[in-house]
């Protein structure tokens, strides 16, 4: 009986410590998710709350701006995720070979954009892309690559590419740090043994290092995909979805419908679609990369 009382007391204490986190999760995470799903079936505005069934979903797939925003979002994901993974892996491999001081310096440099505020980063890039006094146009003209200034954020042919470039610079910091940490866990004796047996550096990387890096690669690919799908701050601060929705993403269009036009039900419909889409793609990534992962 005494042992049972002790276990009961430990259980009560454990749940007491977990209670604040659980309450916070239910109120600010779980409840909004359920409310968002439920209200996606309503015409939920400032003046109306009428059940409309699947009308919002039908409207969504017929909405040309939604289609354009979806295509832009997919372009951002496809254009950024592979580049982030490959570039981070390359930089991490080069950085890991440096001495401790140099390695720490490069890690700090590449991680700096991650901890820098979005507004500060946006201000710098807005100056870089400035069509009249921006340094990018100056460098390209000085190098003879262009003859006249380009409106990077005002030209529909360049605006989305400009956003992707900024996203890349702010997305590689954490993956580089993770890859460097993962490389520290690779058994160097296996690499040396492979080199003694005549394996070249590519064979050593592919047969020994790469399998050890697969769990990290899986995590980076999924997290980068989710972050790319949720690209919003750069769009809002730089282009507001323009010109002519050329840089509008699902997240920005959702925000526009919810907080500018007060169409909360329709916005929640897009939110549900986005959540399902992210879940499907993340699951596919896990199945493709996760089959070869050894934990």
CSV table of C-alpha atoms in Angstrom, one decimal:
chain,number,residue,atom,x,y,z
A,1,UNK,CA,0.0,0.0,0.0
A,2,UNK,CA,2.8,2.4,0.8
A,3,UNK,CA,4.4,1.7,-2.6
A,4,UNK,CA,1.1,2.4,-4.4
A,5,UNK,CA,0.6,5.7,-2.5
A,6,UNK,CA,4.1,6.8,-3.6
A,7,UNK,CA,3.3,5.9,-7.2
A,8,UNK,CA,0.0,7.7,-7.0
A,9,UNK,CA,1.6,10.8,-5.6
A,10,UNK,CA,4.3,10.8,-8.3
A,11,UNK,CA,1.6,10.4,-11.0
A,12,UNK,CA,-0.4,13.3,-9.6
A,13,UNK,CA,2.7,15.5,-9.3
A,14,UNK,CA,3.7,14.6,-12.9
A,15,UNK,CA,0.3,15.6,-14.3
A,16,UNK,CA,0.4,18.7,-12.2
A,17,UNK,CA,3.6,19.8,-13.9
A,18,UNK,CA,2.2,18.8,-17.3
A,19,UNK,CA,-1.1,20.6,-16.8
A,20,UNK,CA,0.0,24.2,-17.7
A,21,UNK,CA,1.5,23.0,-21.0
A,22,UNK,CA,-1.5,20.8,-21.8
A,23,UNK,CA,-3.9,23.6,-21.1
A,24,UNK,CA,-1.9,26.0,-23.2
A,25,UNK,CA,-1.8,23.4,-26.0
A,26,UNK,CA,-5.5,22.8,-25.9
A,27,UNK,CA,-6.5,26.5,-25.8
A,28,UNK,CA,-4.0,27.9,-28.2
A,29,UNK,CA,-3.2,25.0,-30.6
A,30,UNK,CA,-5.9,22.3,-30.6
A,31,UNK,CA,-9.0,24.5,-30.2
A,32,UNK,CA,-8.0,26.9,-33.0
A,33,UNK,CA,-7.3,23.9,-35.3
A,34,UNK,CA,-10.8,22.4,-34.6
A,35,UNK,CA,-12.5,25.8,-34.9
A,36,UNK,CA,-10.6,26.5,-38.2
A,37,UNK,CA,-11.8,23.1,-39.6
A,38,UNK,CA,-15.4,23.6,-38.5
A,39,UNK,CA,-15.7,27.2,-39.7
A,40,UNK,CA,-14.4,26.2,-43.1
A,41,UNK,CA,-17.9,24.9,-43.7
A,42,UNK,CA,-19.5,28.3,-42.9
A,43,UNK,CA,-19.8,31.6,-44.6
A,44,UNK,CA,-18.1,33.2,-41.7
A,45,UNK,CA,-17.7,37.0,-42.0
A,46,UNK,CA,-18.1,40.0,-39.7
A,47,UNK,CA,-21.9,40.0,-40.4
A,48,UNK,CA,-22.7,36.5,-41.2
A,49,UNK,CA,-22.3,32.9,-39.9
A,50,UNK,CA,-24.2,30.6,-42.2
A,51,UNK,CA,-23.6,26.9,-42.9
A,52,UNK,CA,-22.7,26.4,-46.5
A,53,UNK,CA,-21.3,22.9,-46.5
A,54,UNK,CA,-18.6,22.4,-49.2
A,55,UNK,CA,-19.3,25.6,-51.0
A,56,UNK,CA,-16.1,27.2,-49.7
A,57,UNK,CA,-14.1,24.3,-51.0
A,58,UNK,CA,-15.8,24.4,-54.4
A,59,UNK,CA,-15.2,28.2,-54.5
A,60,UNK,CA,-11.5,27.7,-53.6
A,61,UNK,CA,-10.8,25.4,-56.5
A,62,UNK,CA,-12.6,27.7,-58.9
A,63,UNK,CA,-10.7,30.8,-57.6
A,64,UNK,CA,-8.0,31.8,-60.2
A,65,UNK,CA,-6.1,33.8,-57.6
A,66,UNK,CA,-6.0,30.8,-55.3
A,67,UNK,CA,-4.7,28.7,-58.2
A,68,UNK,CA,-2.0,31.3,-58.9
A,69,UNK,CA,-1.1,31.5,-55.3
A,70,UNK,CA,-0.9,27.7,-55.1
A,71,UNK,CA,1.4,27.6,-58.2
A,72,UNK,CA,3.6,30.3,-56.7
A,73,UNK,CA,3.8,28.4,-53.4
A,74,UNK,CA,4.8,25.2,-55.2
A,75,UNK,CA,7.5,27.0,-57.2
A,76,UNK,CA,8.9,28.4,-54.0
A,77,UNK,CA,9.0,24.9,-52.4
A,78,UNK,CA,10.4,23.1,-55.4
A,79,UNK,CA,12.9,25.9,-56.0
A,80,UNK,CA,14.1,26.3,-52.4
A,81,UNK,CA,14.1,22.9,-50.7
A,82,UNK,CA,16.6,21.0,-53.0
A,83,UNK,CA,18.9,24.0,-53.1
A,84,UNK,CA,18.8,24.4,-49.3
A,85,UNK,CA,19.6,20.8,-48.7
A,86,UNK,CA,22.4,20.6,-51.3
A,87,UNK,CA,24.0,23.9,-50.5
A,88,UNK,CA,23.8,23.3,-46.8
A,89,UNK,CA,25.4,19.9,-47.2
A,90,UNK,CA,28.2,21.3,-49.4
A,91,UNK,CA,29.0,24.2,-47.1
A,92,UNK,CA,28.8,22.0,-44.0
A,93,UNK,CA,31.3,19.5,-45.6
A,94,UNK,CA,33.7,22.3,-46.4
A,95,UNK,CA,33.3,24.0,-43.0
A,96,UNK,CA,33.8,20.7,-41.1
A,97,UNK,CA,37.3,20.3,-42.5
A,98,UNK,CA,38.4,23.7,-41.0
A,99,UNK,CA,40.0,24.1,-37.6
A,100,UNK,CA,37.8,24.8,-34.6
A,101,UNK,CA,38.1,28.6,-34.7
A,102,UNK,CA,37.3,28.8,-38.4
A,103,UNK,CA,34.5,26.3,-38.1
A,104,UNK,CA,32.9,28.4,-35.3
A,105,UNK,CA,33.3,31.6,-37.3
A,106,UNK,CA,31.6,30.2,-40.4
A,107,UNK,CA,28.8,28.7,-38.3
A,108,UNK,CA,28.2,32.1,-36.8
A,109,UNK,CA,28.2,33.8,-40.2
A,110,UNK,CA,25.7,31.4,-41.8
A,111,UNK,CA,23.4,31.3,-38.8
A,112,UNK,CA,23.3,35.1,-38.4
A,113,UNK,CA,20.4,35.6,-40.8
A,114,UNK,CA,18.3,33.1,-38.9
A,115,UNK,CA,18.5,35.0,-35.6
A,116,UNK,CA,18.2,38.4,-37.3
A,117,UNK,CA,14.7,39.9,-37.3
A,118,UNK,CA,12.6,39.5,-40.5
A,119,UNK,CA,12.1,43.3,-40.7
A,120,UNK,CA,15.8,44.0,-40.6
A,121,UNK,CA,16.6,41.4,-43.2
A,122,UNK,CA,13.8,42.8,-45.4
A,123,UNK,CA,15.1,46.3,-45.1
A,124,UNK,CA,18.5,45.2,-46.3
A,125,UNK,CA,17.2,43.2,-49.2
A,126,UNK,CA,14.8,46.0,-50.2
A,127,UNK,CA,17.8,48.3,-50.6
A,128,UNK,CA,19.7,45.6,-52.5
A,129,UNK,CA,16.8,45.3,-54.9
A,130,UNK,CA,16.1,49.0,-55.2
A,131,UNK,CA,15.6,49.7,-59.0
A,132,UNK,CA,17.4,53.1,-58.8
A,133,UNK,CA,20.1,52.9,-56.1
A,134,UNK,CA,20.2,49.2,-55.3
A,135,UNK,CA,23.6,47.5,-55.2
A,136,UNK,CA,22.5,44.5,-57.3
A,137,UNK,CA,21.6,46.6,-60.3
A,138,UNK,CA,24.9,48.5,-59.9
A,139,UNK,CA,27.0,45.3,-59.8
A,140,UNK,CA,25.2,43.8,-62.8
A,141,UNK,CA,25.6,47.0,-64.9
A,142,UNK,CA,29.2,47.4,-63.9
A,143,UNK,CA,29.8,43.8,-65.0
A,144,UNK,CA,28.1,44.4,-68.3
A,145,UNK,CA,25.4,41.8,-67.6
A,146,UNK,CA,22.5,44.2,-67.9
A,147,UNK,CA,22.1,47.5,-69.8
A,148,UNK,CA,19.3,49.1,-67.8
A,149,UNK,CA,18.0,48.7,-64.2
A,150,UNK,CA,15.6,45.9,-63.4
A,151,UNK,CA,12.7,46.4,-61.0
A,152,UNK,CA,13.3,43.2,-59.2
A,153,UNK,CA,10.2,43.4,-56.9
A,154,UNK,CA,8.0,45.3,-59.4
A,155,UNK,CA,8.5,43.1,-62.4
A,156,UNK,CA,6.3,40.0,-62.5
A,157,UNK,CA,9.1,38.1,-64.4
A,158,UNK,CA,11.6,38.7,-61.6
A,159,UNK,CA,9.7,39.2,-58.4
A,160,UNK,CA,9.1,35.6,-57.4
A,161,UNK,CA,12.8,34.7,-58.1
A,162,UNK,CA,13.8,37.7,-55.9
A,163,UNK,CA,11.7,36.3,-53.1
A,164,UNK,CA,13.1,32.8,-53.4
A,165,UNK,CA,16.7,34.2,-53.3
A,166,UNK,CA,15.9,36.0,-50.0
A,167,UNK,CA,14.2,32.8,-48.6
A,168,UNK,CA,17.3,30.8,-49.4
A,169,UNK,CA,19.6,33.1,-47.6
A,170,UNK,CA,17.5,32.9,-44.4
A,171,UNK,CA,16.9,29.1,-44.7
A,172,UNK,CA,20.4,27.7,-44.9
A,173,UNK,CA,21.7,28.7,-41.5
A,174,UNK,CA,20.1,26.0,-39.4
A,175,UNK,CA,20.6,23.1,-41.9
A,176,UNK,CA,24.4,24.0,-42.0
A,177,UNK,CA,24.6,23.8,-38.2
A,178,UNK,CA,22.7,20.5,-38.2
A,179,UNK,CA,24.9,19.0,-40.9
A,180,UNK,CA,28.1,20.0,-39.1
A,181,UNK,CA,26.8,18.5,-35.9
A,182,UNK,CA,25.8,15.3,-37.7
A,183,UNK,CA,29.3,15.0,-39.4
A,184,UNK,CA,30.8,15.0,-36.0
A,185,UNK,CA,29.1,11.7,-35.2
A,186,UNK,CA,30.5,9.9,-38.3
A,187,UNK,CA,33.0,7.2,-37.4
A,188,UNK,CA,36.3,8.5,-39.0
A,189,UNK,CA,37.9,5.1,-38.6
A,190,UNK,CA,35.5,3.7,-41.2
A,191,UNK,CA,36.4,6.5,-43.6
A,192,UNK,CA,40.1,5.9,-43.2
A,193,UNK,CA,39.6,2.1,-43.7
A,194,UNK,CA,37.7,2.8,-46.9
A,195,UNK,CA,40.5,5.1,-48.2
A,196,UNK,CA,43.1,2.5,-47.4
A,197,UNK,CA,41.1,0.0,-49.4
A,198,UNK,CA,41.3,2.3,-52.4
A,199,UNK,CA,38.0,4.2,-52.2
A,200,UNK,CA,38.0,7.7,-53.5
A,201,UNK,CA,36.3,10.6,-51.7
A,202,UNK,CA,33.0,10.3,-53.5
A,203,UNK,CA,32.8,6.6,-52.6
A,204,UNK,CA,33.6,7.4,-49.0
A,205,UNK,CA,30.9,10.0,-48.9
A,206,UNK,CA,28.3,8.0,-50.6
A,207,UNK,CA,28.9,4.7,-48.8
A,208,UNK,CA,29.8,5.9,-45.3
A,209,UNK,CA,29.0,9.5,-44.7
A,210,UNK,CA,25.7,9.8,-46.6
A,211,UNK,CA,23.8,7.0,-44.7
A,212,UNK,CA,24.8,8.6,-41.4
A,213,UNK,CA,23.5,12.0,-42.6
A,214,UNK,CA,20.1,10.6,-43.9
A,215,UNK,CA,18.2,11.2,-40.6
A,216,UNK,CA,19.4,14.9,-40.6
A,217,UNK,CA,18.6,15.2,-44.3
A,218,UNK,CA,15.1,13.9,-43.7
A,219,UNK,CA,14.5,16.4,-40.9
A,220,UNK,CA,16.0,19.3,-42.9
A,221,UNK,CA,13.9,18.4,-46.0
A,222,UNK,CA,10.6,18.3,-44.0
A,223,UNK,CA,11.3,21.4,-42.0
A,224,UNK,CA,12.4,23.4,-45.0
A,225,UNK,CA,9.3,22.2,-46.9
A,226,UNK,CA,7.0,23.3,-44.1
A,227,UNK,CA,8.7,26.7,-43.8
A,228,UNK,CA,8.6,27.3,-47.6
A,229,UNK,CA,4.9,26.5,-47.7
A,230,UNK,CA,4.4,29.0,-44.9
A,231,UNK,CA,6.3,31.8,-46.6
A,232,UNK,CA,4.5,35.0,-45.6
A,233,UNK,CA,6.6,37.7,-43.9
A,234,UNK,CA,8.8,38.4,-46.9
A,235,UNK,CA,5.7,38.6,-49.2
A,236,UNK,CA,3.9,41.0,-46.9
A,237,UNK,CA,6.8,43.3,-46.2
A,238,UNK,CA,8.2,43.4,-49.8
A,239,UNK,CA,5.5,42.9,-52.4
A,240,UNK,CA,2.1,42.4,-50.7
A,241,UNK,CA,1.5,39.7,-53.2
A,242,UNK,CA,2.2,41.9,-56.3
A,243,UNK,CA,2.6,42.7,-59.0
A,244,UNK,CA,-0.8,41.4,-60.0
A,245,UNK,CA,-0.5,38.4,-57.6
A,246,UNK,CA,2.8,37.3,-59.1
A,247,UNK,CA,4.3,36.7,-55.7
A,248,UNK,CA,1.1,35.8,-53.8
A,249,UNK,CA,1.4,32.6,-51.8
A,250,UNK,CA,-1.3,30.5,-50.1
A,251,UNK,CA,-0.3,31.9,-46.7
A,252,UNK,CA,-0.5,35.5,-48.0
A,253,UNK,CA,-3.8,35.0,-49.9
A,254,UNK,CA,-5.2,33.4,-46.7
A,255,UNK,CA,-4.1,36.4,-44.7
A,256,UNK,CA,-5.6,38.8,-47.2
A,257,UNK,CA,-9.0,37.0,-47.2
A,258,UNK,CA,-9.1,36.8,-43.4
A,259,UNK,CA,-7.7,40.0,-42.1
A,260,UNK,CA,-8.3,42.4,-45.0
A,261,UNK,CA,-11.6,41.2,-46.4
A,262,UNK,CA,-12.9,39.5,-43.2
A,263,UNK,CA,-13.8,36.3,-45.1
A,264,UNK,CA,-12.8,34.0,-42.2
A,265,UNK,CA,-14.7,30.9,-43.4
A,266,UNK,CA,-13.1,31.0,-46.8
A,267,UNK,CA,-9.7,31.7,-45.3
A,268,UNK,CA,-10.0,28.7,-43.0
A,269,UNK,CA,-10.9,26.6,-46.0
A,270,UNK,CA,-7.5,27.5,-47.5
A,271,UNK,CA,-5.9,26.9,-44.2
A,272,UNK,CA,-7.3,23.3,-44.0
A,273,UNK,CA,-6.2,22.7,-47.6
A,274,UNK,CA,-2.7,23.9,-46.9
A,275,UNK,CA,-2.4,21.8,-43.7
A,276,UNK,CA,-3.5,18.7,-45.7
A,277,UNK,CA,-1.1,19.5,-48.5
A,278,UNK,CA,1.8,19.9,-46.2
A,279,UNK,CA,0.9,16.7,-44.4
A,280,UNK,CA,0.8,14.7,-47.6
A,281,UNK,CA,4.1,16.1,-49.0
A,282,UNK,CA,5.8,15.6,-45.6
A,283,UNK,CA,4.5,12.0,-45.4
A,284,UNK,CA,5.8,11.4,-49.0
A,285,UNK,CA,9.2,12.8,-48.0
A,286,UNK,CA,9.3,10.6,-45.0
A,287,UNK,CA,8.4,7.5,-47.0
A,288,UNK,CA,11.0,8.3,-49.7
A,289,UNK,CA,13.9,9.2,-47.4
A,290,UNK,CA,12.8,7.4,-44.3
A,291,UNK,CA,13.0,3.9,-45.7
A,292,UNK,CA,16.9,4.1,-45.8
A,293,UNK,CA,17.2,5.9,-42.4
A,294,UNK,CA,18.7,4.0,-39.6
A,295,UNK,CA,18.1,5.4,-36.1
